XYZ file of C-alpha atoms in Angstrom:
539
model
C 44.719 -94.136 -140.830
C 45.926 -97.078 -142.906
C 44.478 -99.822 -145.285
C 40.672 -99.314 -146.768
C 40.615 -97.155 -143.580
C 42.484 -94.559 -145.828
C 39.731 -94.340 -148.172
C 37.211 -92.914 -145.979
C 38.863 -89.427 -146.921
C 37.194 -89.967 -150.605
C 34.089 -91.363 -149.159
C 32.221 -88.251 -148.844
C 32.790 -87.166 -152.378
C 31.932 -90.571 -153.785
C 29.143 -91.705 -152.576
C 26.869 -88.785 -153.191
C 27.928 -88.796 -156.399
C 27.401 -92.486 -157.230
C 23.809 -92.691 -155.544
C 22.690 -89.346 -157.333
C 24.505 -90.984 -160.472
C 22.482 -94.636 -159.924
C 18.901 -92.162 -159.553
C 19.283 -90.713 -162.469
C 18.992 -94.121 -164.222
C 15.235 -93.910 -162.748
C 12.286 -91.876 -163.852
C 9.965 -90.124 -161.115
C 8.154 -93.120 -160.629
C 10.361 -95.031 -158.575
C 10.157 -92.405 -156.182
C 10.306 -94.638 -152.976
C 13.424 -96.853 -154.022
C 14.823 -93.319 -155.138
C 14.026 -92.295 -151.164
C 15.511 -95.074 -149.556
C 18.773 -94.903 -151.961
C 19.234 -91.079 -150.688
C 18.440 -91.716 -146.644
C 20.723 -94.863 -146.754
C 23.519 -92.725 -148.536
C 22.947 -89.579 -146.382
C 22.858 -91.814 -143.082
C 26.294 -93.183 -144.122
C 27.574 -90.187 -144.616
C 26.775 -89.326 -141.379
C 28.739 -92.534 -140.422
C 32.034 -91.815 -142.661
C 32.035 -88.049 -141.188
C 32.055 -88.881 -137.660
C 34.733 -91.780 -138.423
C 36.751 -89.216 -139.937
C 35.888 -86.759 -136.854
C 37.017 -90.193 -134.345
C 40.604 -90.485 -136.563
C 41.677 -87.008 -135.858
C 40.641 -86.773 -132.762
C 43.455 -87.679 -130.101
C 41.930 -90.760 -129.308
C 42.068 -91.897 -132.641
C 44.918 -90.119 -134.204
C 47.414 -91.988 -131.765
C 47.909 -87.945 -129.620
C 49.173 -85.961 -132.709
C 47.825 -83.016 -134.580
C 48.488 -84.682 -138.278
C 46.235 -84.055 -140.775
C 45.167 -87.068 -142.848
C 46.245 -86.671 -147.080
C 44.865 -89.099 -149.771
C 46.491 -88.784 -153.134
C 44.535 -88.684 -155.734
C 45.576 -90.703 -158.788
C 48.617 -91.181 -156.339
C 50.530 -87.982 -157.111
C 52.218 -86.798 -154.554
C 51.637 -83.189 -154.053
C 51.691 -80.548 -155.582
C 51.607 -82.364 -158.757
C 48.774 -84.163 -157.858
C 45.339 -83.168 -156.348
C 44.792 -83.781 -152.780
C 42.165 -84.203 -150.497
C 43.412 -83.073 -146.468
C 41.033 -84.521 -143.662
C 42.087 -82.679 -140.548
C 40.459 -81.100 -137.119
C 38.154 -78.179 -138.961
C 37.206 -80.351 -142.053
C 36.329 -83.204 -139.978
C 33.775 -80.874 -137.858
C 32.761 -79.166 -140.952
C 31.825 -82.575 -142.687
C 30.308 -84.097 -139.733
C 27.744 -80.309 -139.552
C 27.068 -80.768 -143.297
C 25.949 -84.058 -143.489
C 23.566 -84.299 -140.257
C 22.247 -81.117 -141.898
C 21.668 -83.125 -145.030
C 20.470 -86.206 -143.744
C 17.575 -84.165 -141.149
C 16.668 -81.978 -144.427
C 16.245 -84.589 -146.543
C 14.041 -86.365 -144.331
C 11.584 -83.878 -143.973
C 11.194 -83.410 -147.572
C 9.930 -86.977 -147.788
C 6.710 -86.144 -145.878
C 5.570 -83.844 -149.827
C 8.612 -81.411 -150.744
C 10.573 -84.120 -152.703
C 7.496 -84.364 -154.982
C 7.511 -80.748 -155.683
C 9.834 -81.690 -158.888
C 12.292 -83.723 -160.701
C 15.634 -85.187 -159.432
C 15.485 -83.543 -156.170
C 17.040 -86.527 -154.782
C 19.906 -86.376 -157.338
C 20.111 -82.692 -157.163
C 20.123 -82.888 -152.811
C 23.068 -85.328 -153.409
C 24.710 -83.137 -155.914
C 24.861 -80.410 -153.508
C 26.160 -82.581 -150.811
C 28.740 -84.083 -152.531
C 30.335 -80.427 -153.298
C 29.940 -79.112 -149.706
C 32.135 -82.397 -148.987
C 34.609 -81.712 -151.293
C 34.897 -77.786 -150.191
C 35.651 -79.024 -147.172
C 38.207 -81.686 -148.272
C 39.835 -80.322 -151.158
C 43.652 -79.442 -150.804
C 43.921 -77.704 -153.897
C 42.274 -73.934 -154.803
C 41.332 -75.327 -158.514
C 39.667 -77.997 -156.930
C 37.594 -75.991 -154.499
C 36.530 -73.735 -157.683
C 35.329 -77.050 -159.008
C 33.383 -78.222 -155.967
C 32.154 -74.894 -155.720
C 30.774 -75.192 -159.310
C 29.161 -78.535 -158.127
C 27.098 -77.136 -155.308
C 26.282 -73.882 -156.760
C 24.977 -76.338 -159.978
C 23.263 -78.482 -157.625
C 21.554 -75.401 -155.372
C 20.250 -73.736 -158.712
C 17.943 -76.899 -159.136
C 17.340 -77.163 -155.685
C 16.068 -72.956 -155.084
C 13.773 -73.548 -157.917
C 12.132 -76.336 -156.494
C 8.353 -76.056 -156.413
C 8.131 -73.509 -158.702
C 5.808 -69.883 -157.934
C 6.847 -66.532 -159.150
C 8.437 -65.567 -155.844
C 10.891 -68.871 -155.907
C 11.380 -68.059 -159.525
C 12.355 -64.077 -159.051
C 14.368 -64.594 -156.187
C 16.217 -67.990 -157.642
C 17.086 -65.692 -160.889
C 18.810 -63.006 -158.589
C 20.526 -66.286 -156.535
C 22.069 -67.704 -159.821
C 22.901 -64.142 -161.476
C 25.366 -63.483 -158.077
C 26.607 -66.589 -158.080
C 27.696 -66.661 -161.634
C 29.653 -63.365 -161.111
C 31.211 -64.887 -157.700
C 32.606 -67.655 -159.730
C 34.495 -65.007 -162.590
C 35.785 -63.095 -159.644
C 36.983 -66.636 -158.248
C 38.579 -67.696 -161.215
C 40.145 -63.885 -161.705
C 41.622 -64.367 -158.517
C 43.013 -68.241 -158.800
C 44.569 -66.626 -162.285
C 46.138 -64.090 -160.543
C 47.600 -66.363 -157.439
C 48.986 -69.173 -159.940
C 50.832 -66.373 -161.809
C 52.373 -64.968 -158.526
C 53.018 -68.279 -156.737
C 53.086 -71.161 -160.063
C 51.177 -73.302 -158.056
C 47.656 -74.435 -156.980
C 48.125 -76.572 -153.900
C 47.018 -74.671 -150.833
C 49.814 -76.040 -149.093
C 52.856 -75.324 -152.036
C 51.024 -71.952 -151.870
C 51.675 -71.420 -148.100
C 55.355 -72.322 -149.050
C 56.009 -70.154 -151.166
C 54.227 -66.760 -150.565
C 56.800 -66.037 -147.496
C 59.360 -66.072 -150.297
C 57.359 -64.101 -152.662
C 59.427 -60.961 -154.703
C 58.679 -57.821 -153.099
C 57.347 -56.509 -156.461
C 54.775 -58.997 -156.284
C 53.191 -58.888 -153.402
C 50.572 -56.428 -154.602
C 49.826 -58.687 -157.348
C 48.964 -61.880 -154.567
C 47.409 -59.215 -152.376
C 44.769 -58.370 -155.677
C 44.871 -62.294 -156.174
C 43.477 -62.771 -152.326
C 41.361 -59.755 -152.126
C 39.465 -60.816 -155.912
C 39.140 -64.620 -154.336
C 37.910 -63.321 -150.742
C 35.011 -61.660 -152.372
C 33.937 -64.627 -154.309
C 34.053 -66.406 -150.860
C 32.470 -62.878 -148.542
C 29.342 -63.190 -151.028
C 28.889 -66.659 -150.503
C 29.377 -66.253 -146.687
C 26.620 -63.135 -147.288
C 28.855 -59.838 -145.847
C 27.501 -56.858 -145.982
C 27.182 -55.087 -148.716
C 26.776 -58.578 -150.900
C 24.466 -59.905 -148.973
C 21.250 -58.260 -150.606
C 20.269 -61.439 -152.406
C 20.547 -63.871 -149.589
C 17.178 -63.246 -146.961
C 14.781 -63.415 -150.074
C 16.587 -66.360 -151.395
C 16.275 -68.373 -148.201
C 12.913 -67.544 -147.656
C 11.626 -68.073 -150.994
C 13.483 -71.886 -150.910
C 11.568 -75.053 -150.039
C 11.827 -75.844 -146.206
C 14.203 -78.375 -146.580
C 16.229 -77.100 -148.777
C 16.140 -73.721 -146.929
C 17.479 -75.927 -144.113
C 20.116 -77.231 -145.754
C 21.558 -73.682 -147.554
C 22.246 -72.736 -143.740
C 25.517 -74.979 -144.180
C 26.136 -72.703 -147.703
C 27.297 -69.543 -146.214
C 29.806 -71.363 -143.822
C 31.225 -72.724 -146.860
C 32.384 -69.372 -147.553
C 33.231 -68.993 -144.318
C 35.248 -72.155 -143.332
C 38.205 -71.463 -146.879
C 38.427 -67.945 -145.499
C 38.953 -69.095 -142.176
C 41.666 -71.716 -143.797
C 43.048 -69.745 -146.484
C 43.592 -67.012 -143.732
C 45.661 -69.387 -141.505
C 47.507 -70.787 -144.312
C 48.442 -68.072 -146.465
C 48.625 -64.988 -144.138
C 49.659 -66.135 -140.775
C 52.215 -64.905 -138.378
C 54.534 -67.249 -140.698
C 53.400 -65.488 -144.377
C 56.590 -62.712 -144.097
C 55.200 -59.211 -145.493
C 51.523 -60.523 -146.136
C 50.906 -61.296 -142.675
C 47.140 -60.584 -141.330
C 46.184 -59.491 -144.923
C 42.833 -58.394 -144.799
C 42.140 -58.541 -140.905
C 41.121 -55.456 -140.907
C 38.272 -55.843 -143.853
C 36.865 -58.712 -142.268
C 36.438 -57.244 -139.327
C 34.662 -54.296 -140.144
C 32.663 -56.020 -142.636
C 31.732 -58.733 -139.988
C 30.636 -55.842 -137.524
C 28.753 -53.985 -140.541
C 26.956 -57.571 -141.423
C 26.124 -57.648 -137.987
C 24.881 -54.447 -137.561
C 22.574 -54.859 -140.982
C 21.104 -57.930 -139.815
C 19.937 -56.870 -136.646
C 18.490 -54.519 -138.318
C 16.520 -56.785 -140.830
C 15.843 -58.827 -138.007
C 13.409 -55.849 -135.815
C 12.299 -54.741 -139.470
C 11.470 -58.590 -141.271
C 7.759 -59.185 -141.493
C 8.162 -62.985 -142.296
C 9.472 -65.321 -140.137
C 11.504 -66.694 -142.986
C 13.084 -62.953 -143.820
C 13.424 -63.270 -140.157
C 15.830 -66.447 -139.998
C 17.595 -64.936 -143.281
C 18.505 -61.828 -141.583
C 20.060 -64.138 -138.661
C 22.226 -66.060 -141.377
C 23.984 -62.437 -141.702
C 24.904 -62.205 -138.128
C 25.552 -65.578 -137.662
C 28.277 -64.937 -140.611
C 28.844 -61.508 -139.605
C 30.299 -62.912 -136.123
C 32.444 -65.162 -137.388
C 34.235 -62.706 -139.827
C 34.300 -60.085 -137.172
C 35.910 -62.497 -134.562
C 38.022 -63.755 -137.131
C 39.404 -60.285 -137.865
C 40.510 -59.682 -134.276
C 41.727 -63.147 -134.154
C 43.455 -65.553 -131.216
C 43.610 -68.825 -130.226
C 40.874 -68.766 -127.931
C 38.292 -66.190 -129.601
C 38.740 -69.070 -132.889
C 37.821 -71.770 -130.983
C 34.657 -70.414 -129.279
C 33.648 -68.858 -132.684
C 33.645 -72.137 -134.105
C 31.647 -73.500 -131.013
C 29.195 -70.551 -132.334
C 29.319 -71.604 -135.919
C 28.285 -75.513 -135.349
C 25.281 -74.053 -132.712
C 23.864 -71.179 -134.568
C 24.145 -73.146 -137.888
C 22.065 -76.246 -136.293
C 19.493 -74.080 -134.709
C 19.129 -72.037 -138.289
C 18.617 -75.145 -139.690
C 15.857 -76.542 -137.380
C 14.103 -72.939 -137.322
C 13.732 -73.161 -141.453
C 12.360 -76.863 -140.750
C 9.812 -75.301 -137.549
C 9.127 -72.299 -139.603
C 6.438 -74.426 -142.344
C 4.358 -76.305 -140.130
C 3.957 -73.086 -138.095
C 2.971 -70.650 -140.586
C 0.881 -73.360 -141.800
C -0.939 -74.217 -138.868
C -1.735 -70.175 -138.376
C -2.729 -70.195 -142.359
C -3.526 -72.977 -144.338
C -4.037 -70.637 -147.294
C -0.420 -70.114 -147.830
C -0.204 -73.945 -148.486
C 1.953 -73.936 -151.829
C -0.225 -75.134 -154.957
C 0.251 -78.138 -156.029
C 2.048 -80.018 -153.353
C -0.071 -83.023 -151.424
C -0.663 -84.200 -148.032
C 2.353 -85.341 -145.994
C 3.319 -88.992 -146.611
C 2.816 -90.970 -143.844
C -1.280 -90.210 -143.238
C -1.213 -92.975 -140.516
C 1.025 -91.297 -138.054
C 0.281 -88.152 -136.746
C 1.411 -86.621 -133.711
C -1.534 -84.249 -133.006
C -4.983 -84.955 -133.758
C -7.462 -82.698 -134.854
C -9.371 -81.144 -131.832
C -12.813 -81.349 -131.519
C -14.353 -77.838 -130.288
C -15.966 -78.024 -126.905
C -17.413 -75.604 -124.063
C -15.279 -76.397 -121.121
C -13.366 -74.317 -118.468
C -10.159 -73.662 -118.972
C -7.815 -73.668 -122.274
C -6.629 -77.142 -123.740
C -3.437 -76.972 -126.054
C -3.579 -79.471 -128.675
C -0.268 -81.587 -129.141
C 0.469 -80.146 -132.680
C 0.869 -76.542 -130.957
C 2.808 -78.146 -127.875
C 5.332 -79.760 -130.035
C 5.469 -76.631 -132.550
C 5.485 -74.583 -129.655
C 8.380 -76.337 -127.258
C 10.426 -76.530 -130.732
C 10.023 -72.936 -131.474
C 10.769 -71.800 -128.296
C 14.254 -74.232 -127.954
C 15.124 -72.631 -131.664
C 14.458 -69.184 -129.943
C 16.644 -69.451 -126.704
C 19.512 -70.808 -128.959
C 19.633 -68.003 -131.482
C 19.164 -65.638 -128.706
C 21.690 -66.679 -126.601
C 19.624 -67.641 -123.594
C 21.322 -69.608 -120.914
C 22.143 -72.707 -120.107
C 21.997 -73.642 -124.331
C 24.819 -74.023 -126.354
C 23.896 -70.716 -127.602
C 24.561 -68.740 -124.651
C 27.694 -71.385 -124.396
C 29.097 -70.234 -127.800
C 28.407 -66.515 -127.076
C 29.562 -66.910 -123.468
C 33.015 -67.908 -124.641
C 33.396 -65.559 -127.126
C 32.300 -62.602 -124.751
C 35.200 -64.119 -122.654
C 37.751 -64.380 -125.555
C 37.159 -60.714 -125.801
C 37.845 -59.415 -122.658
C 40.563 -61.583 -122.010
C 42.530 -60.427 -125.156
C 46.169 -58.263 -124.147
C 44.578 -55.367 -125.149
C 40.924 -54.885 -125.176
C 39.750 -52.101 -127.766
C 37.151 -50.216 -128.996
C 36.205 -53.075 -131.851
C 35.890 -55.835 -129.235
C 33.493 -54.004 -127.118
C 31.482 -53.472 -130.503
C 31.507 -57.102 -131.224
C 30.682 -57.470 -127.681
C 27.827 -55.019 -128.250
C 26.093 -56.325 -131.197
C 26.184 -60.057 -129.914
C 24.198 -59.059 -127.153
C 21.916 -56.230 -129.508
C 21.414 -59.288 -131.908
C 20.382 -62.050 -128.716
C 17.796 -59.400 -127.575
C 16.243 -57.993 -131.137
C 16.025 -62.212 -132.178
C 14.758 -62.307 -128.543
C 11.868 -59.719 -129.083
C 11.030 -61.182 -132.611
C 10.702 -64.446 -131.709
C 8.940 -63.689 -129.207
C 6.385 -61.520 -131.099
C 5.974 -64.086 -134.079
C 5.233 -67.127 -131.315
C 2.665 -65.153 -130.135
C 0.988 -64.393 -133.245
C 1.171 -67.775 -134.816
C 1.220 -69.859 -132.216
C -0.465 -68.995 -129.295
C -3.012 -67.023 -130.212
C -6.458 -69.147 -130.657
C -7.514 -69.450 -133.812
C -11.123 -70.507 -135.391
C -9.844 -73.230 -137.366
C -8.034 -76.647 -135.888
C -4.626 -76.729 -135.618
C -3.227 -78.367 -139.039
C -1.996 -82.015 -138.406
C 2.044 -82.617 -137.942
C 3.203 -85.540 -139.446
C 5.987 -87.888 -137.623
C 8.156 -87.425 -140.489
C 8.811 -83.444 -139.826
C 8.927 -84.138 -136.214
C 11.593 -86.343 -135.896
C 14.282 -84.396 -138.154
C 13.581 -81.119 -135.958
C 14.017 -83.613 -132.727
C 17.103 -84.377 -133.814
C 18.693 -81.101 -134.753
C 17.994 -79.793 -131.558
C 18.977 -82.742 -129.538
C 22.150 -83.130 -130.716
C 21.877 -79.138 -129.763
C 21.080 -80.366 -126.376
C 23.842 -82.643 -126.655
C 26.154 -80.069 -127.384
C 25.120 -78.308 -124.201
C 25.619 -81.346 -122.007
C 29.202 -82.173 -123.403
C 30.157 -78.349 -124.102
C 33.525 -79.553 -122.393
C 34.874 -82.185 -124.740
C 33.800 -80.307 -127.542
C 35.457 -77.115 -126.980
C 38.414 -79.161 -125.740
C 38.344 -80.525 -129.383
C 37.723 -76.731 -130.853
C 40.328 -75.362 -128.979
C 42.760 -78.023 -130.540
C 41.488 -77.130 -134.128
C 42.052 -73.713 -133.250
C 45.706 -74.448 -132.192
C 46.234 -76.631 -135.554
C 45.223 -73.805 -137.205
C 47.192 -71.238 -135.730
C 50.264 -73.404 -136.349
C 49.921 -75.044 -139.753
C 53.597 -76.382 -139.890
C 51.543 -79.893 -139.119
C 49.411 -79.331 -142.430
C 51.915 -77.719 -144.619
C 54.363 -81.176 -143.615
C 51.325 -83.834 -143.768
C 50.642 -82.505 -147.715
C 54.106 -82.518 -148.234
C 55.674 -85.811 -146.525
C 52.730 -88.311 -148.027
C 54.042 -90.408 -150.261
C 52.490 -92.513 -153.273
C 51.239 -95.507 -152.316
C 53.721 -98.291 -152.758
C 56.880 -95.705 -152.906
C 59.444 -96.211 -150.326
C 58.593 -94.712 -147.047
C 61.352 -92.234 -145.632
């Protein structure tokens, strides 16, 4: 990646924060330049992550596995901060910002005038999932961390209500002790290893002073529980199904990205800093993740049989989701990594259309629970389902607001569950197969194997149960109208879940090479290292 082509690395941290910076030079009144500003941004984003996902690709990345650095300031590391655009972040940026841009148009048909600066605020929040995922540098993830976590304080109050409000208080009071344990533990690291870059880091902790190590252990363990409560393990994970259900739909949506955040530097720091290369620190932690993953599991299942809201419902799913992908991490290989993250782009899409599904269903069975204050959806003129006029006639009509609810809930249902042929059952499917095709096969892969199935059939059971009672069973009242606006975002999370079934091959093709990056970060460690300043003499 050469020329202005090089500075699509920065892109995804820029441009949120210049569009959220123009809005704020606004007031609430230009609310529909202050829309289009946001989609246009959000839809290029889109754009820039799927360029980045094209570059390093094989296609585009010429065959090789080298990640993509852009110097900051143009100080070569580990002087200098550095953003790293490989395989995972790539994928990672590509999930976040479709999630962004399908959340963000839904709120247009009323959320986004719930408040003030949701627009900024949504922007906000994007720009420091990007920069999670980009950053090179642990003091630099602490910072976009501080940006999102800012941004999603705004954003879980929106609306207002006493529910939002109790449940955002708990949201911000965790989060503010995650970041002191995260800044305990970056202390702690910097005074073991004298450096910040995640790379230098990686360098260095093979050589680390056998006196030490306990001191980078305490380091790891302090910063992997900032990260485990933000990815929702068991037993941190008390504050997270309120919390989701209590959020505005859209932004609800979009916190299903927030836990993989967590999720995604465990899964690199992990790689980085204790691989097979890491000397006496090796597989630090393996252990802890994995029976935390399987105890997550086991708690959200279950929440799940035992959630009267649909929303507590979805929340409770968040924990498997996150409790699989600790748990398979923990047992680790090539192959198990790859279909887990398979699993984490599937489950995290079909969370995010279920939160979306979830409103226009619960208001269609009650209009009551309409929250005060917030109007009728934009766009009056274009409805999908009319009202239905009541008539005596033989047989049972289904109006084409509960057909499209309906067919969307169901989809969302079969992927969660597992059901075959969706990318669900894909994503579990491979994992199942990782599992049994591991050199030795013991008691804590059949108990992963165990609770993926448990969770498919208690989701199964749920889902099932809540369609029935909300959807198909006839009500007095006509169904509520369903505005094109909410449709199409929902459309499009689950077809490019659709599309993920149809091209499962190239995909996991592309996983499975992420996978092997990861498992052999001498590419990484060399690509941070070897890039020089722009205009220096190339070696």
């Amino acid at each position: 990646m050469t020329g202005w082509l090089h500075h699509l690395i920065i892109t995804p941290i820029l441009l949120p924060l210049l569009a959220s910076a123009l809005m704020l030079a606004f007031d609430e009144r230009r609310r529909v330049l202050k829309r289009w500003l946001s989609l246009i941004a959000s839809a290029l984003l889109i754009a820039n992550a799927a360029a980045l996902l094209w570059f390093t690709s094989d296609a585009g990345n010429a065959g090789t596995d080298s990640p993509h650095v852009y110097l900051l300031g143009n100080w070569a590391a580990p002087f200098g901060i550095v953003l790293v655009v490989d395989r995972l972040s790539a994928t990672m940026l590509l999930l976040a910002n479709v999630l962004g841009f399908t959340s963000l148009f839904y709120a247009l048909a009323r959320w986004d005038r719930s408040g003030p600066r949701f627009h900024a605020l949504f922007l906000l929040l994007l720009m420091g999932v990007n920069g999670a995922f980009l950053t090179g540098d642990i003091f630099n993830l602490f910072v976009f961390f501080e940006v999102l976590l800012a941004a999603s304080y705004g954003l879980i109050l929106h609306g207002a209500g006493t529910e939002r409000t109790s449940a955002s208080l708990h949201y911000i009071t965790i989060n503010i002790a995650a970041s002191l344990l995260f800044l305990i533990g970056v202390a702690l690291i910097y005074s073991v290893t004298g450096t910040l870059n995640m790379a230098d880091i990686a360098t260095r902790v093979a050589r680390t002073d056998p006196g030490d190590i306990a001191l980078l252990e305490a380091g790891a363990a302090i910063l992997g529980v900032a990260f485990l409560i933000k990815a929702g393990v068991w037993p941190l994970s008390f504050w997270l199904p309120r919390t989701y259900a209590a959020a505005a739909p859209p932004v609800a949506a979009l916190f299903a990205i927030m836990t993989k955040v967590g999720v995604y530097v465990i899964l690199r720091l992990s790689f980085l800093l204790f691989g097979e290369a890491s000397g006496d620190v090796a597989g630090f932690a393996n252990d802890g993740l994995l029976y935390g993953g399987l105890a997550t599991m086991t708690f959200g299942v279950i929440g799940i049989l035992s959630a009267r809201q649909l929303t507590r419902v979805v929340g409770h799913y968040v924990l498997v989701s996150s409790g699989t992908l600790l748990a398979g991490l923990g047992i680790g290989g090539q192959s198990l990594i790859a279909a887990l993250l398979f699993y984490l782009v599937s489950s995290t899409l079909a969370i995010s259309a279920l939160y979306l599904i979830i409103e226009p269903v619960e208001r269609n069975a009650d209009e009551d629970d309409m929250i005060e204050g917030i109007a009728e959806p934009v766009f009056d003129d274009e409805y999908v389902g009319a009202i239905e006029e009541e008539e005596d006639e033989t047989g049972v009509v289904i109006p084409g607001t509960i057909a499209i609810l309906g067919g969307g809930f169901i989809f969302c249902a079969l992927l969660l569950a597992g059901l075959p042929p969706l990318s669900g059952f894909i994503a579990k499917f491979a994992i199942i197969d990782a599992l049994l095709r591991a050199g030795a096969v013991g008691p804590m892969n059949w108990t992963l194997i165990g609770l993926l199935i448990v969770s498919g059939l208690a989701t199964m059971i749920v889902m099932t149960r809540a369609g029935i009672d909300l959807l198909w069973t006839p009500g007095e009242d006509a169904p509520s109208r369903l505005s094109l606006v909410e449709v199409a975002p929902i459309a499009l999370l689950l077809a490019v879940c659709l599309a993920l079934m149809l091209w499962a091959g190239p995909v996991m093709a592309y996983l499975e090479a992420t996978s092997a990056a990861l498992h052999d970060p001498a590419g990484y460690l060399s690509a941070v290292a070897g890039a020089p300043p722009a205009g220096s003499a190339q070696p």
